[in-house]
mmCIF file with all atom_site columns, C-alpha atoms in Angstrom:
data_model
loop_
_atom_site.group_PDB
_atom_site.id
_atom_site.type_symbol
_atom_site.label_atom_id
_atom_site.label_alt_id
_atom_site.label_comp_id
_atom_site.label_asym_id
_atom_site.label_entity_id
_atom_site.label_seq_id
_atom_site.pdbx_PDB_ins_code
_atom_site.Cartn_x
_atom_site.Cartn_y
_atom_site.Cartn_z
_atom_site.occupancy
_atom_site.B_iso_or_equiv
_atom_site.pdbx_formal_charge
_atom_site.auth_seq_id
_atom_site.auth_comp_id
_atom_site.auth_asym_id
_atom_site.auth_atom_id
_atom_site.pdbx_PDB_model_num
ATOM 1   C CA . MET A 1 1   ? -4.605  -40.550 -126.459 1.00 0.00 ? 1   MET A CA 1
ATOM 2   C CA . ASP A 1 2   ? -1.688  -39.061 -124.572 1.00 0.00 ? 2   ASP A CA 1
ATOM 3   C CA . THR A 1 3   ? -0.930  -38.928 -120.866 1.00 0.00 ? 3   THR A CA 1
ATOM 4   C CA . TYR A 1 4   ? 0.222   -35.785 -119.104 1.00 0.00 ? 4   TYR A CA 1
ATOM 5   C CA . CYS A 1 5   ? 1.335   -35.142 -115.520 1.00 0.00 ? 5   CYS A CA 1
ATOM 6   C CA . ILE A 1 6   ? 1.055   -31.883 -113.570 1.00 0.00 ? 6   ILE A CA 1
ATOM 7   C CA . THR A 1 7   ? 3.869   -31.620 -111.016 1.00 0.00 ? 7   THR A CA 1
ATOM 8   C CA . ALA A 1 8   ? 3.640   -27.953 -109.941 1.00 0.00 ? 8   ALA A CA 1
ATOM 9   C CA . ALA A 1 9   ? 1.177   -25.055 -109.970 1.00 0.00 ? 9   ALA A CA 1
ATOM 10  C CA . ASN A 1 10  ? 1.419   -21.273 -109.749 1.00 0.00 ? 10  ASN A CA 1
ATOM 11  C CA . HIS A 1 11  ? -1.211  -19.204 -107.971 1.00 0.00 ? 11  HIS A CA 1
ATOM 12  C CA . ASN A 1 12  ? -0.894  -15.817 -109.652 1.00 0.00 ? 12  ASN A CA 1
ATOM 13  C CA . ASN A 1 13  ? -4.112  -14.174 -108.440 1.00 0.00 ? 13  ASN A CA 1
ATOM 14  C CA . PRO A 1 14  ? -3.631  -12.639 -104.992 1.00 0.00 ? 14  PRO A CA 1
ATOM 15  C CA . ASN A 1 15  ? -7.423  -12.511 -104.502 1.00 0.00 ? 15  ASN A CA 1
ATOM 16  C CA . ASP A 1 16  ? -8.018  -16.286 -104.464 1.00 0.00 ? 16  ASP A CA 1
ATOM 17  C CA . ASN A 1 17  ? -6.201  -19.604 -104.135 1.00 0.00 ? 17  ASN A CA 1
ATOM 18  C CA . ARG A 1 18  ? -7.034  -21.075 -107.553 1.00 0.00 ? 18  ARG A CA 1
ATOM 19  C CA . ALA A 1 19  ? -4.070  -22.266 -109.597 1.00 0.00 ? 19  ALA A CA 1
ATOM 20  C CA . SER A 1 20  ? -3.614  -20.440 -112.890 1.00 0.00 ? 20  SER A CA 1
ATOM 21  C CA . GLU A 1 21  ? -0.512  -22.043 -114.410 1.00 0.00 ? 21  GLU A CA 1
ATOM 22  C CA . PHE A 1 22  ? 0.669   -25.628 -114.324 1.00 0.00 ? 22  PHE A CA 1
ATOM 23  C CA . TYR A 1 23  ? 4.013   -27.330 -114.923 1.00 0.00 ? 23  TYR A CA 1
ATOM 24  C CA . VAL A 1 24  ? 3.221   -30.189 -117.291 1.00 0.00 ? 24  VAL A CA 1
ATOM 25  C CA . ARG A 1 25  ? 5.120   -33.234 -118.507 1.00 0.00 ? 25  ARG A CA 1
ATOM 26  C CA . LYS A 1 26  ? 4.057   -35.600 -121.299 1.00 0.00 ? 26  LYS A CA 1
ATOM 27  C CA . GLN A 1 27  ? 4.500   -39.357 -121.045 1.00 0.00 ? 27  GLN A CA 1
ATOM 28  C CA . THR A 1 28  ? 6.729   -40.785 -123.783 1.00 0.00 ? 28  THR A CA 1
ATOM 29  C CA . LYS A 1 29  ? 9.002   -43.779 -124.241 1.00 0.00 ? 29  LYS A CA 1
ATOM 30  C CA . ASN A 1 30  ? 12.777  -43.524 -124.337 1.00 0.00 ? 30  ASN A CA 1
ATOM 31  C CA . ASP A 1 31  ? 15.116  -45.400 -126.690 1.00 0.00 ? 31  ASP A CA 1
ATOM 32  C CA . LYS A 1 32  ? 14.886  -48.505 -124.475 1.00 0.00 ? 32  LYS A CA 1
ATOM 33  C CA . GLY A 1 33  ? 11.070  -48.480 -124.589 1.00 0.00 ? 33  GLY A CA 1
ATOM 34  C CA . GLU A 1 34  ? 10.824  -47.344 -120.957 1.00 0.00 ? 34  GLU A CA 1
ATOM 35  C CA . ILE A 1 35  ? 8.357   -44.695 -119.798 1.00 0.00 ? 35  ILE A CA 1
ATOM 36  C CA . ALA A 1 36  ? 9.861   -41.212 -119.745 1.00 0.00 ? 36  ALA A CA 1
ATOM 37  C CA . TRP A 1 37  ? 8.327   -37.822 -118.980 1.00 0.00 ? 37  TRP A CA 1
ATOM 38  C CA . ARG A 1 38  ? 9.163   -35.043 -121.444 1.00 0.00 ? 38  ARG A CA 1
ATOM 39  C CA . ARG A 1 39  ? 8.959   -31.551 -119.977 1.00 0.00 ? 39  ARG A CA 1
ATOM 40  C CA . LEU A 1 40  ? 6.419   -29.314 -121.686 1.00 0.00 ? 40  LEU A CA 1
ATOM 41  C CA . GLY A 1 41  ? 6.787   -26.541 -119.129 1.00 0.00 ? 41  GLY A CA 1
ATOM 42  C CA . LYS A 1 42  ? 4.212   -23.956 -118.135 1.00 0.00 ? 42  LYS A CA 1
ATOM 43  C CA . LYS A 1 43  ? 0.654   -24.475 -119.405 1.00 0.00 ? 43  LYS A CA 1
ATOM 44  C CA . THR A 1 44  ? -2.463  -22.435 -118.709 1.00 0.00 ? 44  THR A CA 1
ATOM 45  C CA . LEU A 1 45  ? -5.708  -23.813 -117.352 1.00 0.00 ? 45  LEU A CA 1
ATOM 46  C CA . ASN A 1 46  ? -7.169  -23.536 -120.864 1.00 0.00 ? 46  ASN A CA 1
ATOM 47  C CA . GLU A 1 47  ? -4.342  -25.618 -122.312 1.00 0.00 ? 47  GLU A CA 1
ATOM 48  C CA . VAL A 1 48  ? -4.816  -28.331 -119.668 1.00 0.00 ? 48  VAL A CA 1
ATOM 49  C CA . ALA A 1 49  ? -8.570  -28.243 -120.312 1.00 0.00 ? 49  ALA A CA 1
ATOM 50  C CA . GLN A 1 50  ? -7.875  -28.771 -124.025 1.00 0.00 ? 50  GLN A CA 1
ATOM 51  C CA . PHE A 1 51  ? -5.908  -31.945 -123.242 1.00 0.00 ? 51  PHE A CA 1
ATOM 52  C CA . LEU A 1 52  ? -8.902  -33.277 -121.310 1.00 0.00 ? 52  LEU A CA 1
ATOM 53  C CA . ALA A 1 53  ? -11.386 -32.191 -124.004 1.00 0.00 ? 53  ALA A CA 1
ATOM 54  C CA . GLN A 1 54  ? -9.360  -34.151 -126.582 1.00 0.00 ? 54  GLN A CA 1
ATOM 55  C CA . GLY A 1 55  ? -9.703  -37.271 -124.431 1.00 0.00 ? 55  GLY A CA 1
ATOM 56  C CA . ASP A 1 56  ? -6.150  -37.232 -123.100 1.00 0.00 ? 56  ASP A CA 1
ATOM 57  C CA . LYS A 1 57  ? -5.389  -38.314 -119.532 1.00 0.00 ? 57  LYS A CA 1
ATOM 58  C CA . VAL A 1 58  ? -4.025  -35.683 -117.148 1.00 0.00 ? 58  VAL A CA 1
ATOM 59  C CA . LEU A 1 59  ? -2.622  -36.816 -113.805 1.00 0.00 ? 59  LEU A CA 1
ATOM 60  C CA . SER A 1 60  ? -1.380  -35.078 -110.700 1.00 0.00 ? 60  SER A CA 1
ATOM 61  C CA . GLY A 1 61  ? 2.096   -36.064 -109.599 1.00 0.00 ? 61  GLY A CA 1
ATOM 62  C CA . THR A 1 62  ? 5.388   -35.234 -107.975 1.00 0.00 ? 62  THR A CA 1
ATOM 63  C CA . ALA A 1 63  ? 8.819   -34.520 -109.431 1.00 0.00 ? 63  ALA A CA 1
ATOM 64  C CA . LYS A 1 64  ? 11.830  -35.485 -107.299 1.00 0.00 ? 64  LYS A CA 1
ATOM 65  C CA . LYS A 1 65  ? 15.171  -34.112 -108.468 1.00 0.00 ? 65  LYS A CA 1
ATOM 66  C CA . THR A 1 66  ? 17.630  -36.979 -108.984 1.00 0.00 ? 66  THR A CA 1
ATOM 67  C CA . GLY A 1 67  ? 20.468  -35.197 -110.789 1.00 0.00 ? 67  GLY A CA 1
ATOM 68  C CA . GLU A 1 68  ? 21.512  -31.895 -112.253 1.00 0.00 ? 68  GLU A CA 1
ATOM 69  C CA . ASP A 1 69  ? 18.802  -32.021 -114.915 1.00 0.00 ? 69  ASP A CA 1
ATOM 70  C CA . THR A 1 70  ? 16.923  -35.253 -114.143 1.00 0.00 ? 70  THR A CA 1
ATOM 71  C CA . TYR A 1 71  ? 13.771  -35.943 -112.177 1.00 0.00 ? 71  TYR A CA 1
ATOM 72  C CA . GLU A 1 72  ? 11.890  -38.984 -110.962 1.00 0.00 ? 72  GLU A CA 1
ATOM 73  C CA . ILE A 1 73  ? 8.202   -38.492 -111.746 1.00 0.00 ? 73  ILE A CA 1
ATOM 74  C CA . THR A 1 74  ? 5.617   -40.232 -109.579 1.00 0.00 ? 74  THR A CA 1
ATOM 75  C CA . PRO A 1 75  ? 2.164   -39.989 -111.179 1.00 0.00 ? 75  PRO A CA 1
ATOM 76  C CA . GLY A 1 76  ? -0.804  -39.522 -108.884 1.00 0.00 ? 76  GLY A CA 1
ATOM 77  C CA . TYR A 1 77  ? -4.542  -39.317 -109.412 1.00 0.00 ? 77  TYR A CA 1
ATOM 78  C CA . PRO A 1 78  ? -6.421  -38.085 -112.496 1.00 0.00 ? 78  PRO A CA 1
ATOM 79  C CA . ILE A 1 79  ? -7.251  -34.405 -112.917 1.00 0.00 ? 79  ILE A CA 1
ATOM 80  C CA . GLU A 1 80  ? -10.816 -33.447 -113.771 1.00 0.00 ? 80  GLU A CA 1
ATOM 81  C CA . LEU A 1 81  ? -12.573 -30.188 -114.566 1.00 0.00 ? 81  LEU A CA 1
ATOM 82  C CA . GLU A 1 82  ? -15.635 -28.925 -112.797 1.00 0.00 ? 82  GLU A CA 1
ATOM 83  C CA . LEU A 1 83  ? -18.124 -26.225 -113.763 1.00 0.00 ? 83  LEU A CA 1
ATOM 84  C CA . ARG A 1 84  ? -19.430 -24.066 -110.969 1.00 0.00 ? 84  ARG A CA 1
ATOM 85  C CA . ILE A 1 85  ? -21.185 -20.771 -110.563 1.00 0.00 ? 85  ILE A CA 1
ATOM 86  C CA . ALA A 1 86  ? -18.785 -17.923 -109.809 1.00 0.00 ? 86  ALA A CA 1
ATOM 87  C CA . LYS A 1 87  ? -18.961 -16.529 -106.296 1.00 0.00 ? 87  LYS A CA 1
ATOM 88  C CA . ASN A 1 88  ? -20.633 -19.766 -105.100 1.00 0.00 ? 88  ASN A CA 1
ATOM 89  C CA . ASP A 1 89  ? -24.078 -18.280 -105.782 1.00 0.00 ? 89  ASP A CA 1
ATOM 90  C CA . LYS A 1 90  ? -26.686 -20.292 -103.876 1.00 0.00 ? 90  LYS A CA 1
ATOM 91  C CA . ASN A 1 91  ? -29.630 -19.000 -105.924 1.00 0.00 ? 91  ASN A CA 1
ATOM 92  C CA . PHE A 1 92  ? -28.575 -20.531 -109.235 1.00 0.00 ? 92  PHE A CA 1
ATOM 93  C CA . LYS A 1 93  ? -26.728 -23.767 -108.436 1.00 0.00 ? 93  LYS A CA 1
ATOM 94  C CA . ILE A 1 94  ? -25.833 -25.906 -111.451 1.00 0.00 ? 94  ILE A CA 1
ATOM 95  C CA . THR A 1 95  ? -27.124 -28.978 -109.624 1.00 0.00 ? 95  THR A CA 1
ATOM 96  C CA . ASP A 1 96  ? -30.555 -27.332 -109.369 1.00 0.00 ? 96  ASP A CA 1
ATOM 97  C CA . LEU A 1 97  ? -30.879 -26.380 -113.055 1.00 0.00 ? 97  LEU A CA 1
ATOM 98  C CA . PRO A 1 98  ? -33.696 -28.194 -114.905 1.00 0.00 ? 98  PRO A CA 1
ATOM 99  C CA . THR A 1 99  ? -32.939 -30.932 -117.410 1.00 0.00 ? 99  THR A CA 1
ATOM 100 C CA . PHE A 1 100 ? -33.646 -30.405 -121.114 1.00 0.00 ? 100 PHE A CA 1
#
């Protein structure tokens, strides 16, 4: 399993505040065996969801610029996905659906 870190998000839909694109880095090890974060760049929600579906860990985090092209990454808390009914419909809540 791999570990990824989301350090920025774009909100491209002017009609809501949901993030639609994410800046993602992948945890690797450098030549000295130290943790490094390789930039993967912009990923869609579906791509991030695929990481989670594969069993990979996806974390929130921050990226602090430390040089011309270097950043200090501080990982945060895990990212999770949630299913919900569009428009927050109160008549058909997922939590009220029957078991099978």
